Short mmCIF file of C-alpha atoms and ligand atoms in Angstrom, two decimals:
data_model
loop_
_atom_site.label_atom_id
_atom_site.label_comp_id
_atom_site.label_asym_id
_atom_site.label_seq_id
_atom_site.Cartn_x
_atom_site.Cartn_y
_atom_site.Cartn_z
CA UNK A 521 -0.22 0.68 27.01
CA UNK A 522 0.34 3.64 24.37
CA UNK A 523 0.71 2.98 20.45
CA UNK A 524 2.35 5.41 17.77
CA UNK A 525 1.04 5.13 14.46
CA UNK A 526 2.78 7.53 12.20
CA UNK A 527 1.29 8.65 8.92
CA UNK A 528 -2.31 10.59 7.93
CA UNK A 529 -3.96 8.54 5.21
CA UNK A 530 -6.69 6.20 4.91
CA UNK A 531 -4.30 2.73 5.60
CA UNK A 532 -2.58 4.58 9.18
CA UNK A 533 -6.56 5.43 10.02
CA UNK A 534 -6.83 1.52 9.18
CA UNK A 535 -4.45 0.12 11.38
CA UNK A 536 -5.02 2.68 14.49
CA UNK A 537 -8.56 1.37 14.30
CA UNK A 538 -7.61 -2.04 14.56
CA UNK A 539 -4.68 -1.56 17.36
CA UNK A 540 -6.93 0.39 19.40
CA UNK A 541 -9.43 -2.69 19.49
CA UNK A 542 -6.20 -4.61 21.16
CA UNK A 543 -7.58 -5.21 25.37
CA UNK A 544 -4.14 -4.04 26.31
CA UNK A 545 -4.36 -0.65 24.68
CA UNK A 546 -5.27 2.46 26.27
CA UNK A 547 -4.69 5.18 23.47
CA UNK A 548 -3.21 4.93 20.37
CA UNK A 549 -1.16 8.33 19.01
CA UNK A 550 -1.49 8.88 15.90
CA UNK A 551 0.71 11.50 13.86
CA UNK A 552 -0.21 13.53 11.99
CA UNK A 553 -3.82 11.82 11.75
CA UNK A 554 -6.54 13.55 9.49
CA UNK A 555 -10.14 14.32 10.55
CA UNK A 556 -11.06 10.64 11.26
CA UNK A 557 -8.80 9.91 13.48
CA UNK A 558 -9.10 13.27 15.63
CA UNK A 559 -12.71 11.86 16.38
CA UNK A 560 -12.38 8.01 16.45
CA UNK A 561 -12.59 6.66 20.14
CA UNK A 562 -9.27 5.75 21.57
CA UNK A 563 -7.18 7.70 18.97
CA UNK A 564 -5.55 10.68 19.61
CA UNK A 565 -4.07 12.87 17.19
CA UNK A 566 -0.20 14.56 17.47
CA UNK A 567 1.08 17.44 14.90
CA UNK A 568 4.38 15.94 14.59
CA UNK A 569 5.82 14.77 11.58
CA UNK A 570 9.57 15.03 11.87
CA UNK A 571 11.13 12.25 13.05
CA UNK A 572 13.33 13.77 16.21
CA UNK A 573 9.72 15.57 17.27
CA UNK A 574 8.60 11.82 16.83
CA UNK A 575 11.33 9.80 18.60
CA UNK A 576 10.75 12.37 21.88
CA UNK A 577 6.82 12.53 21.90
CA UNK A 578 7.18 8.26 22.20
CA UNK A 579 10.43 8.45 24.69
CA UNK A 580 8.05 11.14 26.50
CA UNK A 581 5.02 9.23 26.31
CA UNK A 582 6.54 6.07 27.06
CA UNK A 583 5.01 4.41 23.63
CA UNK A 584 5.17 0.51 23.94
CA UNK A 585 5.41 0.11 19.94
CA UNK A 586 5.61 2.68 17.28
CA UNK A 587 4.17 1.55 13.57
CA UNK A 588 4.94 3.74 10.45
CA UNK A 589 2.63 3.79 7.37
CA UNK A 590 4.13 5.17 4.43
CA UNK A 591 7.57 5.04 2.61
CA UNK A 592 8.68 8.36 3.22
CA UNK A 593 9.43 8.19 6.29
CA UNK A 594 10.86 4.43 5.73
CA UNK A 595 12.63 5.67 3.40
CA UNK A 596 14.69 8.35 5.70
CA UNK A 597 15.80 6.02 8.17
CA UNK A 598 12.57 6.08 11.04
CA UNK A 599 13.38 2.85 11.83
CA UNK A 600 16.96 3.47 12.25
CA UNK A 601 16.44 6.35 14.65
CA UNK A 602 13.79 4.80 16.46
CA UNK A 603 15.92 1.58 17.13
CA UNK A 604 19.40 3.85 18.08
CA UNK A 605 17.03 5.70 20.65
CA UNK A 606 16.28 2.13 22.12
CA UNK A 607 12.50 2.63 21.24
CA UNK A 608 10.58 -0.63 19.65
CA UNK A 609 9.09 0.15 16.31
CA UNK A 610 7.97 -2.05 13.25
CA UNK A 611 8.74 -1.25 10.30
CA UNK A 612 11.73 -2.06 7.74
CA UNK A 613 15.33 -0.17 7.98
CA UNK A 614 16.45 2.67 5.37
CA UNK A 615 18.59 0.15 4.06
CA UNK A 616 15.77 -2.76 3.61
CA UNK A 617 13.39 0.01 2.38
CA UNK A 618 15.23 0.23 -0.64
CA UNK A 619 13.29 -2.36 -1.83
CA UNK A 620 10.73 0.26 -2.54
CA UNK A 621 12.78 3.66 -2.23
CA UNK A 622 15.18 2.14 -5.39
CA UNK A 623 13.62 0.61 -8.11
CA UNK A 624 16.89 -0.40 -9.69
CA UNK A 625 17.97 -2.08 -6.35
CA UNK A 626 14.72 -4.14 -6.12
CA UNK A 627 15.37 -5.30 -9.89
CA UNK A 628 19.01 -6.33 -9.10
CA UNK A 629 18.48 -7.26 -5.42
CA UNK A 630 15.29 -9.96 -7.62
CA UNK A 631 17.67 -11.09 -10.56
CA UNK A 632 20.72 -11.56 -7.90
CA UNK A 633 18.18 -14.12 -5.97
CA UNK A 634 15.90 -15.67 -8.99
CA UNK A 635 13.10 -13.70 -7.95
CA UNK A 636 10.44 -13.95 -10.56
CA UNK A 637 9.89 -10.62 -12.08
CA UNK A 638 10.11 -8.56 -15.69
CA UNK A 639 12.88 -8.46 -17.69
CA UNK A 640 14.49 -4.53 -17.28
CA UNK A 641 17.77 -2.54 -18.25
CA UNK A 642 18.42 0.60 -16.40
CA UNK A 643 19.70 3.51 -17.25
CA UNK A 644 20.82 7.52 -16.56
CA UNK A 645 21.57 7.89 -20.33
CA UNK A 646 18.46 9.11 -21.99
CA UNK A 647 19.94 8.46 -25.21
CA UNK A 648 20.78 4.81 -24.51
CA UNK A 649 17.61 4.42 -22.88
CA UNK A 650 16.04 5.38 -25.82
CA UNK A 651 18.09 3.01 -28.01
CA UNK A 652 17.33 0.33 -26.00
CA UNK A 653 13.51 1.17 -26.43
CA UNK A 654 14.34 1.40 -30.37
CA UNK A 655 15.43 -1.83 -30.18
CA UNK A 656 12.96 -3.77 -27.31
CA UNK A 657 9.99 -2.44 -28.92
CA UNK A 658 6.76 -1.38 -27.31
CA UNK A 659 4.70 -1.65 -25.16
CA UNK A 660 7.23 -1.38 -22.65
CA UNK A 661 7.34 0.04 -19.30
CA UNK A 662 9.77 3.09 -17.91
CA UNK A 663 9.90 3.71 -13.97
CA UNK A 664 11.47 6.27 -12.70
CA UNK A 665 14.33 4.32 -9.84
CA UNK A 666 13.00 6.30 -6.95
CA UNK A 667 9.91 7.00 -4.92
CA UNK A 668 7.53 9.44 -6.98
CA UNK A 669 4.22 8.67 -4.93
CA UNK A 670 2.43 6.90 -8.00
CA UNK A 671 3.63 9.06 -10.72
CA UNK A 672 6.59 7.33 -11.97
CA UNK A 673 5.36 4.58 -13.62
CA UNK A 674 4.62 4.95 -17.76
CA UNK A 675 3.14 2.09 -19.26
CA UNK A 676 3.84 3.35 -22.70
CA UNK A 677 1.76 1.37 -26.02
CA UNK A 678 4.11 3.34 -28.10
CA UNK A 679 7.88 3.68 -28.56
CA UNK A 680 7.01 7.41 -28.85
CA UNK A 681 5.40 7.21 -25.66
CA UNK A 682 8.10 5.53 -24.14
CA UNK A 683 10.70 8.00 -25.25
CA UNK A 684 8.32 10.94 -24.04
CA UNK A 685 8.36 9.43 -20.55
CA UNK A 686 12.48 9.06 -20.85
CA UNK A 687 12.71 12.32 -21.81
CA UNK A 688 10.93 13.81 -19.53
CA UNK A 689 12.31 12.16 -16.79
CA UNK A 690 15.89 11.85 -17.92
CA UNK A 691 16.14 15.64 -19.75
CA UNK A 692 13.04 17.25 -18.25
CA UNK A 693 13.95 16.10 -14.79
CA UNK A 694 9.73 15.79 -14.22
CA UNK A 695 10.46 14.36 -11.00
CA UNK A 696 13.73 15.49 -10.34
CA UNK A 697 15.80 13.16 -8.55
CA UNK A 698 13.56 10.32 -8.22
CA UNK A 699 13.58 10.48 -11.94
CA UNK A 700 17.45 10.51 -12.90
CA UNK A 701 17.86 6.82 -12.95
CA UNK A 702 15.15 4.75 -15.10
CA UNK A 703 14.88 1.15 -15.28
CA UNK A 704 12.71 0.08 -18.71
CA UNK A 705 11.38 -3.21 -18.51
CA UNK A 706 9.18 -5.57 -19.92
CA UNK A 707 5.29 -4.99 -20.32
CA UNK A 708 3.37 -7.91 -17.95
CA UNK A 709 0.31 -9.45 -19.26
CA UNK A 710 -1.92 -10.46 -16.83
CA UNK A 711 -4.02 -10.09 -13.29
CA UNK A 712 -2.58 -8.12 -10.48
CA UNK A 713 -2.69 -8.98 -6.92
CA UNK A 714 -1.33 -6.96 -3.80
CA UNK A 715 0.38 -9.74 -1.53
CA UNK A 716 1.19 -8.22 1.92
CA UNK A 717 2.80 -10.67 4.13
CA UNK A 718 4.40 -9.41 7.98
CA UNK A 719 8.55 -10.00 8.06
CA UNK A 720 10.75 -10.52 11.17
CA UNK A 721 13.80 -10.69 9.64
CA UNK A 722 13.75 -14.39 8.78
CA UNK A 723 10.03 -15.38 8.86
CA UNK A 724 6.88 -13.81 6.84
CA UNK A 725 3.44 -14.13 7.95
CA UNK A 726 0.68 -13.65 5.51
CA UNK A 727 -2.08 -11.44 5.79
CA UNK A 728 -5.22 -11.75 3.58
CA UNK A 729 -4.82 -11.28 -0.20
CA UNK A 730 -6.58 -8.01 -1.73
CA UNK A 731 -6.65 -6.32 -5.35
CA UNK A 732 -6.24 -3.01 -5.54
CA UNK A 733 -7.83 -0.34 -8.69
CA UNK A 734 -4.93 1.93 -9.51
CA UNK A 735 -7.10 3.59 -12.49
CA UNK A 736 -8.94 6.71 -11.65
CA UNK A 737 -12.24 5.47 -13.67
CA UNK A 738 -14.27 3.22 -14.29
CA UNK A 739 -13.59 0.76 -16.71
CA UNK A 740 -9.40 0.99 -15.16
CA UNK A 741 -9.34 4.06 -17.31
CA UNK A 742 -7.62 7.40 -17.18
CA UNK A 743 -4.63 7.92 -14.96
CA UNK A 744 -2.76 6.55 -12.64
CA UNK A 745 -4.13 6.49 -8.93
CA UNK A 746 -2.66 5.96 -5.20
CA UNK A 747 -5.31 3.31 -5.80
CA UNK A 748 -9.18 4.05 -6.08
CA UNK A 749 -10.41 0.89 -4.28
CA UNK A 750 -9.56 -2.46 -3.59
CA UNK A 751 -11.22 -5.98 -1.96
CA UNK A 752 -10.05 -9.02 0.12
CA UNK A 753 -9.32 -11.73 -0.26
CA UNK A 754 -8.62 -11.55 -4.01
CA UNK A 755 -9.73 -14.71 -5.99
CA UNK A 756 -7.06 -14.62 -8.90
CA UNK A 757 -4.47 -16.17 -6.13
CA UNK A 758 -6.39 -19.46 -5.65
CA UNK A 759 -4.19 -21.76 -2.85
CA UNK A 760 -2.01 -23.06 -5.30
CA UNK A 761 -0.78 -19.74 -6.26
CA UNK A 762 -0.61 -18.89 -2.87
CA UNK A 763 1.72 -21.23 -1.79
CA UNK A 764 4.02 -20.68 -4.54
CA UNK A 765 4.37 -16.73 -4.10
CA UNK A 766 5.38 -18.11 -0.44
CA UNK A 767 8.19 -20.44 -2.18
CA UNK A 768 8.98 -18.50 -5.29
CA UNK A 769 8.97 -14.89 -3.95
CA UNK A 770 8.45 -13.98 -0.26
CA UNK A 771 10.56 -16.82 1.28
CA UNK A 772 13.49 -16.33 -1.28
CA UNK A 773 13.06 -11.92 -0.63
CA UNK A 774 13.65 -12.89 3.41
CA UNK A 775 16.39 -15.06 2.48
CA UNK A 776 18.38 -12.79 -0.13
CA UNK A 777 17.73 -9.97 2.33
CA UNK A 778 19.50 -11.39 5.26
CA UNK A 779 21.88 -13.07 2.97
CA UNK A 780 22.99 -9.97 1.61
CA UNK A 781 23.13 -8.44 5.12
CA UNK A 782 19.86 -6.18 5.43
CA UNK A 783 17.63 -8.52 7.29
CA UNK A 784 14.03 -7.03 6.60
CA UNK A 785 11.79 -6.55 9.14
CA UNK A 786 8.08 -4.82 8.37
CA UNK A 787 4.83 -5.03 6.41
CA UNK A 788 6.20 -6.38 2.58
CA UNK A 789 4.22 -5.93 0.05
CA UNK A 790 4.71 -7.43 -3.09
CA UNK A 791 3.01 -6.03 -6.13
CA UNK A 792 2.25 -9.51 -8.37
CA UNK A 793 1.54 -9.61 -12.17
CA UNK A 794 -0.40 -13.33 -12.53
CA UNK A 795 -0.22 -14.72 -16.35
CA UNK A 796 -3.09 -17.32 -17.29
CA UNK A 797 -0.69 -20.23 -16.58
CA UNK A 798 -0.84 -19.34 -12.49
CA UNK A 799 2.66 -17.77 -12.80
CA UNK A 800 3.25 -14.79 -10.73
CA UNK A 801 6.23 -12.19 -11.48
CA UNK A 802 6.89 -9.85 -9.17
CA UNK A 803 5.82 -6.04 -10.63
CA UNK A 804 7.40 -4.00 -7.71
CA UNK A 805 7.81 -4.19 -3.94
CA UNK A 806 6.17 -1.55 -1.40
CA UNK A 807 7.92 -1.83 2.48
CA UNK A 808 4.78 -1.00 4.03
CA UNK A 809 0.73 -1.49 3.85
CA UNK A 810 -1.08 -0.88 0.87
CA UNK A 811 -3.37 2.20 0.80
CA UNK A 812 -6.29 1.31 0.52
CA UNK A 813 -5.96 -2.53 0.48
CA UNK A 814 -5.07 -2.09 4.17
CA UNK A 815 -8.66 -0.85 4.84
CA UNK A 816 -10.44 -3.92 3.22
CA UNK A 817 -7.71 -6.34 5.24
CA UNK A 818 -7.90 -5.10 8.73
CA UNK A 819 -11.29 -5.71 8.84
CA UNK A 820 -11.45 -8.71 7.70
CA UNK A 821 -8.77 -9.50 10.86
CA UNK A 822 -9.60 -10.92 13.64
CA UNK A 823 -6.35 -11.65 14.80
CA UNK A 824 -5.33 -9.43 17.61
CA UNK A 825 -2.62 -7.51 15.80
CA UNK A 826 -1.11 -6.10 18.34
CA UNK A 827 0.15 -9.79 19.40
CA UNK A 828 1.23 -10.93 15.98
CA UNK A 829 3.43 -7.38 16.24
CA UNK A 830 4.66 -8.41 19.26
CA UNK A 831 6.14 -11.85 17.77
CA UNK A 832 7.09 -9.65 14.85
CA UNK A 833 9.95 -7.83 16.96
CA UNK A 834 10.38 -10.98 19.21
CA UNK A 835 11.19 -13.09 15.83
CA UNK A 836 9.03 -15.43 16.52
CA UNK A 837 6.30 -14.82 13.39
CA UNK A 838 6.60 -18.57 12.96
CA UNK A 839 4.59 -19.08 16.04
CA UNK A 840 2.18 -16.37 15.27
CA UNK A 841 -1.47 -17.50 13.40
CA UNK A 842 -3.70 -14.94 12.05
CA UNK A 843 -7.65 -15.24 11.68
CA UNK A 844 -9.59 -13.95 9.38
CA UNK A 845 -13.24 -13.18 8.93
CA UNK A 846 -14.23 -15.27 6.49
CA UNK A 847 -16.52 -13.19 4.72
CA UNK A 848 -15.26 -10.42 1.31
CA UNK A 849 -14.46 -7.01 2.24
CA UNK A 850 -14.55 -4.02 -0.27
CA UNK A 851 -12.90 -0.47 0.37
CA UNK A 852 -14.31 2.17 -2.05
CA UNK A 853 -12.03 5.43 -2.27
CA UNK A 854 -14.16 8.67 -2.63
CA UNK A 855 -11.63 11.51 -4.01
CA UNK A 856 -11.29 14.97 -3.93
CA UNK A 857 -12.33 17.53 -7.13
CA UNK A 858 -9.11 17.42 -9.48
CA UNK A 859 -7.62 14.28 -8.15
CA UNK A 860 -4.66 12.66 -9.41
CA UNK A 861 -3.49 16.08 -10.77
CA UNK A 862 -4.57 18.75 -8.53
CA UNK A 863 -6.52 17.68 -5.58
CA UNK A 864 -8.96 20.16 -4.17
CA UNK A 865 -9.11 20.93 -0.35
CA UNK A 866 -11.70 22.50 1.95
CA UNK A 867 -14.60 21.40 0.30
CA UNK A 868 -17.25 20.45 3.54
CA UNK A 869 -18.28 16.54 3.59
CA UNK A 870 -21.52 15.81 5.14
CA UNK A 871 -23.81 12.44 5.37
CA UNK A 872 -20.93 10.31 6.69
CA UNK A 873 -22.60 7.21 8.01
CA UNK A 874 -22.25 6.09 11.76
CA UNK A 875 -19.97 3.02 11.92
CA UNK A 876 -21.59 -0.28 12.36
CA UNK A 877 -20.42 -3.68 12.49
CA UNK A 878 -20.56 -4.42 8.54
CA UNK A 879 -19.95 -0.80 7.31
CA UNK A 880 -16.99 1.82 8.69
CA UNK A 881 -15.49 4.84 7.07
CA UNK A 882 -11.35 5.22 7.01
CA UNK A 883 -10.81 9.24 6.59
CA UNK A 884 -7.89 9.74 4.60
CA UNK A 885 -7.36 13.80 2.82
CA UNK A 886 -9.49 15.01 5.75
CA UNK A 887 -9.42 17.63 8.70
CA UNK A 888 -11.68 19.42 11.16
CA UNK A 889 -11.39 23.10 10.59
CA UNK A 890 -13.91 25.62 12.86
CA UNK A 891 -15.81 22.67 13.45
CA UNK A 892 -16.51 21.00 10.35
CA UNK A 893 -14.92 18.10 8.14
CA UNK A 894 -13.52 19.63 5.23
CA UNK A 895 -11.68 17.92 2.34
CA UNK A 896 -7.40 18.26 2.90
CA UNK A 897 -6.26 16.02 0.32
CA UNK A 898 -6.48 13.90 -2.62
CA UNK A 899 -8.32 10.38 -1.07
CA UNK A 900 -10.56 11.25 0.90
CA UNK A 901 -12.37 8.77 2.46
CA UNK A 902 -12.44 4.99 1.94
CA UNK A 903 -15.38 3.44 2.95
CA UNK A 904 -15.29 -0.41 3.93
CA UNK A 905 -17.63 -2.99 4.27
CA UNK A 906 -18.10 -6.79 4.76
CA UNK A 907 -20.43 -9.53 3.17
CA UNK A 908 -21.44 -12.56 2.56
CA UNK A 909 -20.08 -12.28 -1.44
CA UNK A 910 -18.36 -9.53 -2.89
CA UNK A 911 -22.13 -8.38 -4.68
CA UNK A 912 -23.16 -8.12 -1.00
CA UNK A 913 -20.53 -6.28 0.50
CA UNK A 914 -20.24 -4.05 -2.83
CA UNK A 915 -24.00 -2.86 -2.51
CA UNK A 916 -23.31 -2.01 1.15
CA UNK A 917 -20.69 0.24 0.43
CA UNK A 918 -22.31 1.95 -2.31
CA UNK A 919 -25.67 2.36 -0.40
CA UNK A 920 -23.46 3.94 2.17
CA UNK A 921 -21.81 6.51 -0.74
CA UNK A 922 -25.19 6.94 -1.74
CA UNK A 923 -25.41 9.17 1.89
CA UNK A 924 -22.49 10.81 1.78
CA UNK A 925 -21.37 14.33 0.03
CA UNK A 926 -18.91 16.55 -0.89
CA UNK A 927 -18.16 19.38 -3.56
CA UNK A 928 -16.91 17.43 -6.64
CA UNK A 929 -16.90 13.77 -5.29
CA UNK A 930 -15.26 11.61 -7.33
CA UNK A 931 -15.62 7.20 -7.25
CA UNK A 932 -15.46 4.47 -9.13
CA UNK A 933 -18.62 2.54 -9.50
CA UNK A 934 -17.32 -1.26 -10.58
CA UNK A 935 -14.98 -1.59 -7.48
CA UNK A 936 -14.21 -5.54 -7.46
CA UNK A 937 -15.32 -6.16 -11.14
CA UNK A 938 -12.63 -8.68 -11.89
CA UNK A 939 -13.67 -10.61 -8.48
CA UNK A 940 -17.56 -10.13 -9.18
CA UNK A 941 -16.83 -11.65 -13.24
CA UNK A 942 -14.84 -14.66 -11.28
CA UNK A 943 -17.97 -15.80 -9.40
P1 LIG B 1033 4.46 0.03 -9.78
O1 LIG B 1033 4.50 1.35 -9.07
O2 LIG B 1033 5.79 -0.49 -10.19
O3 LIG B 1033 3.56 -0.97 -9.14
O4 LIG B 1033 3.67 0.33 -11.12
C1 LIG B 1033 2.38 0.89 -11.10
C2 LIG B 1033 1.49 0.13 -12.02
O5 LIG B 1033 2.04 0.09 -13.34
C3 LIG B 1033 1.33 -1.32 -11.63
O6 LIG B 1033 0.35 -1.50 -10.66
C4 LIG B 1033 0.96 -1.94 -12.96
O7 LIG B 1033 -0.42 -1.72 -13.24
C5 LIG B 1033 1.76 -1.15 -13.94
N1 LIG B 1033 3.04 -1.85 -14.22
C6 LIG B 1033 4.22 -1.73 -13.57
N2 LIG B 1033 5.16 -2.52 -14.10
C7 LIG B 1033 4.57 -3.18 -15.12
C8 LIG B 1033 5.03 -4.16 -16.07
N3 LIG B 1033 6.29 -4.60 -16.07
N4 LIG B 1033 4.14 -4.63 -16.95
C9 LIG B 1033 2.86 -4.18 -16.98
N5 LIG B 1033 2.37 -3.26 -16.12
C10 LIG B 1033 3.21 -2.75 -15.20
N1 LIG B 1034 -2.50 0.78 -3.41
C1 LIG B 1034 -1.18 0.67 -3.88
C2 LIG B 1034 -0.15 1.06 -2.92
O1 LIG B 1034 -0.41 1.24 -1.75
O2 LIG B 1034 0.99 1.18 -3.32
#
């Protein structure tokens, strides 16, 4: 059978990957794809992006499932489309997505069902948002409500800083309409965790816990990231914790959601903040993979996923079991020259290791042009390996980087450091 994953980055290179290792698939689509994809075996690239181009390539094609990576097109209503053309695709409704496509729905849609999370006010009144900084004190955290691909999230030390970031997203309109709703809230102490579980509407399976870098150096200094690197499973959620994110957030998300009439089907991800007392709050929801936690996961899976999919859209997660190689995975991003800000493309890459059974690398900001693999985007490659401990499958990933260049490379060298000081 035929597959459709839609997206281009590192996590849709990821999960192609892994579907295409399925013994009932013949080809999986992928669309766009990047460079990695237009060369891995059983992968086949498509230039389509729209989603009525996409809709009748997989009518055409006679695509058995369809799987979309990243919020965008979640966010318009893929799902939706794909569903009203009769088509089976996983992945979460427009109206579920706005979990993630709404900040300010996520906060109410958590405080309407005792979901754990920060404290938070929103507003469209940059003056009232400003006295309600006065007042709150700092730090303190603005977001802007919508989707802003990583850039609309100010953890400001300052009151000053906070009312720069309310200005300029209230007044200056930074991010235009993502930005004209903010919701301030409370500044988390703590350890984060990215916990990804698979929803059918009224069950969640788990996948593997991972923690994710979102700093662009060393040190989780300097900006903001798409994330820089992340590892699996991530120690800071010990069982214990584990099993109360399943009672305290995910199971009461599932619930609210079909209680309040938007059933939620897809990857969830929920972003965790874990104080010193084992208590997890709830930072933010995604509605899809994590990029690149999604790299370390998958191949850690052993699951085939393609099955567990299958009882996704049945309903029947409860009767679905996933496996899990029980050894620590590591995903280390490699960037492009003038990443977060301005992201340089074209730039060849050369050295890329073969693939082998411990060691593979996800292409992300890449494409073949005359030939040769060229930069085309901010992340650029992510590569992933396996060990014994996390030292182990850290030094295999950096011997691998060791190989591999590019005009103005950029990495972080302590991927996993809170893991490695845990051991
Ligand atoms: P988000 O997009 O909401 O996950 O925010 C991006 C990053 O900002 C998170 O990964 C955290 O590192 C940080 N962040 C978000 N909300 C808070 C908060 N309430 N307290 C502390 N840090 C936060
Ligand atoms: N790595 C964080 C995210 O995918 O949102």
């Amino acid at each position: 059978m035929k597959l459709l994953v839609v997206g281009s980055g590192g996590r849709e290179h990821a999960l192609a990957w892994t579907l295409a290792q399925s013994p009932r698939v013949q080809k999986v689509f992928v669309a766009p794809g990047n460079g990695g994809t237009a060369t891995e075996p059983g992968l086949e690239n498509v230039p389509l992006a729209a989603i009525p181009t996409l809709v009748a390539f997989a009518k055409r094609e006679n695509v058995y499932l369809t799987v979309v990576g990243p919020e965008a097109p979640l966010a318009a209503g893929i799902v939706d489309q794909f569903r009203a053309a009769g088509l089976r695709v996983f992945g979460p409704t427009r109206a579920a997505a706005q979990l993630e496509s709404s900040k300010d729905f996520a906060k109410r849609f958590m405080v309407r069902h005792s979901i754990p999370t920060a404290r938070h006010a929103t507003f469209t009144s940059a003056s009232e948002a400003r006295a309600y900084v006065e007042r709150e004190g700092a730090p303190i955290v603005v977001k802007a409500d919508g989707l802003a691909a990583g850039k609309g999230v100010v953890v400001a030390a300052t009151v000053e800083e906070a009312r720069a970031a309310i200005d300029s997203m209230l007044l200056g309109q930074r991010l235009g309409e993502a930005g004209a709703r903010v919701v301030i809230e409370e500044c988390l102490v703590g350890e984060e965790a990215s916990f990804i579980v698979l929803c059918d509407g009224a069950h969640a399976l788990p996948l593997a816990t991972s923690q994710d870098h979102k700093r662009l150096l060393d040190g989780d200094l300097g900006p903001n990231t798409g994330g820089m690197g992340a590892y699996s499973p991530a120690p800071v959620i010990t069982p214990e914790i584990h099993a109360r994110v399943m009672r305290e957030v995910i199971q009461p998300t599932l619930q609210g959601m079909a209680k309040d009439g938007i059933p939620y089907s897809g990857f969830l991800y929920a972003g965790l903040m874990i104080d010193a007392n084992g208590n997890a709050k709830t930072l933010e929801f995604n509605c899809r993979l994590g990029d690149p936690e999604t790299q370390p996961i998958l191949v850690r899976l052993k699951s085939d996923l393609l099955g567990v999919l299958d009882h996704a859209l049945a309903g029947t997660l409860d009767r679905a079991a996933t496996e899990w190689d029980r050894r620590t995975s590591i995903g280390v991003v490699l960037a492009a020259h003038g990443y977060p800000e301005e992201p340089r493309k074209g730039d060849p890459i050369a050295g890329l290791p073969a693939a082998n059974p411990d060691c593979r690398v996800f292409h992300a900001g890449t494409r073949i042009e005359a030939g040769r693999l060229v930069t085309h985007g901010g992340r650029v490659l992510c590569v992933t390996a396996l060990g014994d401990s996390l030292r182990v499958a850290r030094s295999r990933a950096y011997e691998a980087i060791a190989q591999i260049r590019f005009d103005g490379m950029q990495y972080r060298k302590d991927i996993g450091h809170r893991g490695l000081k845990r051991h």
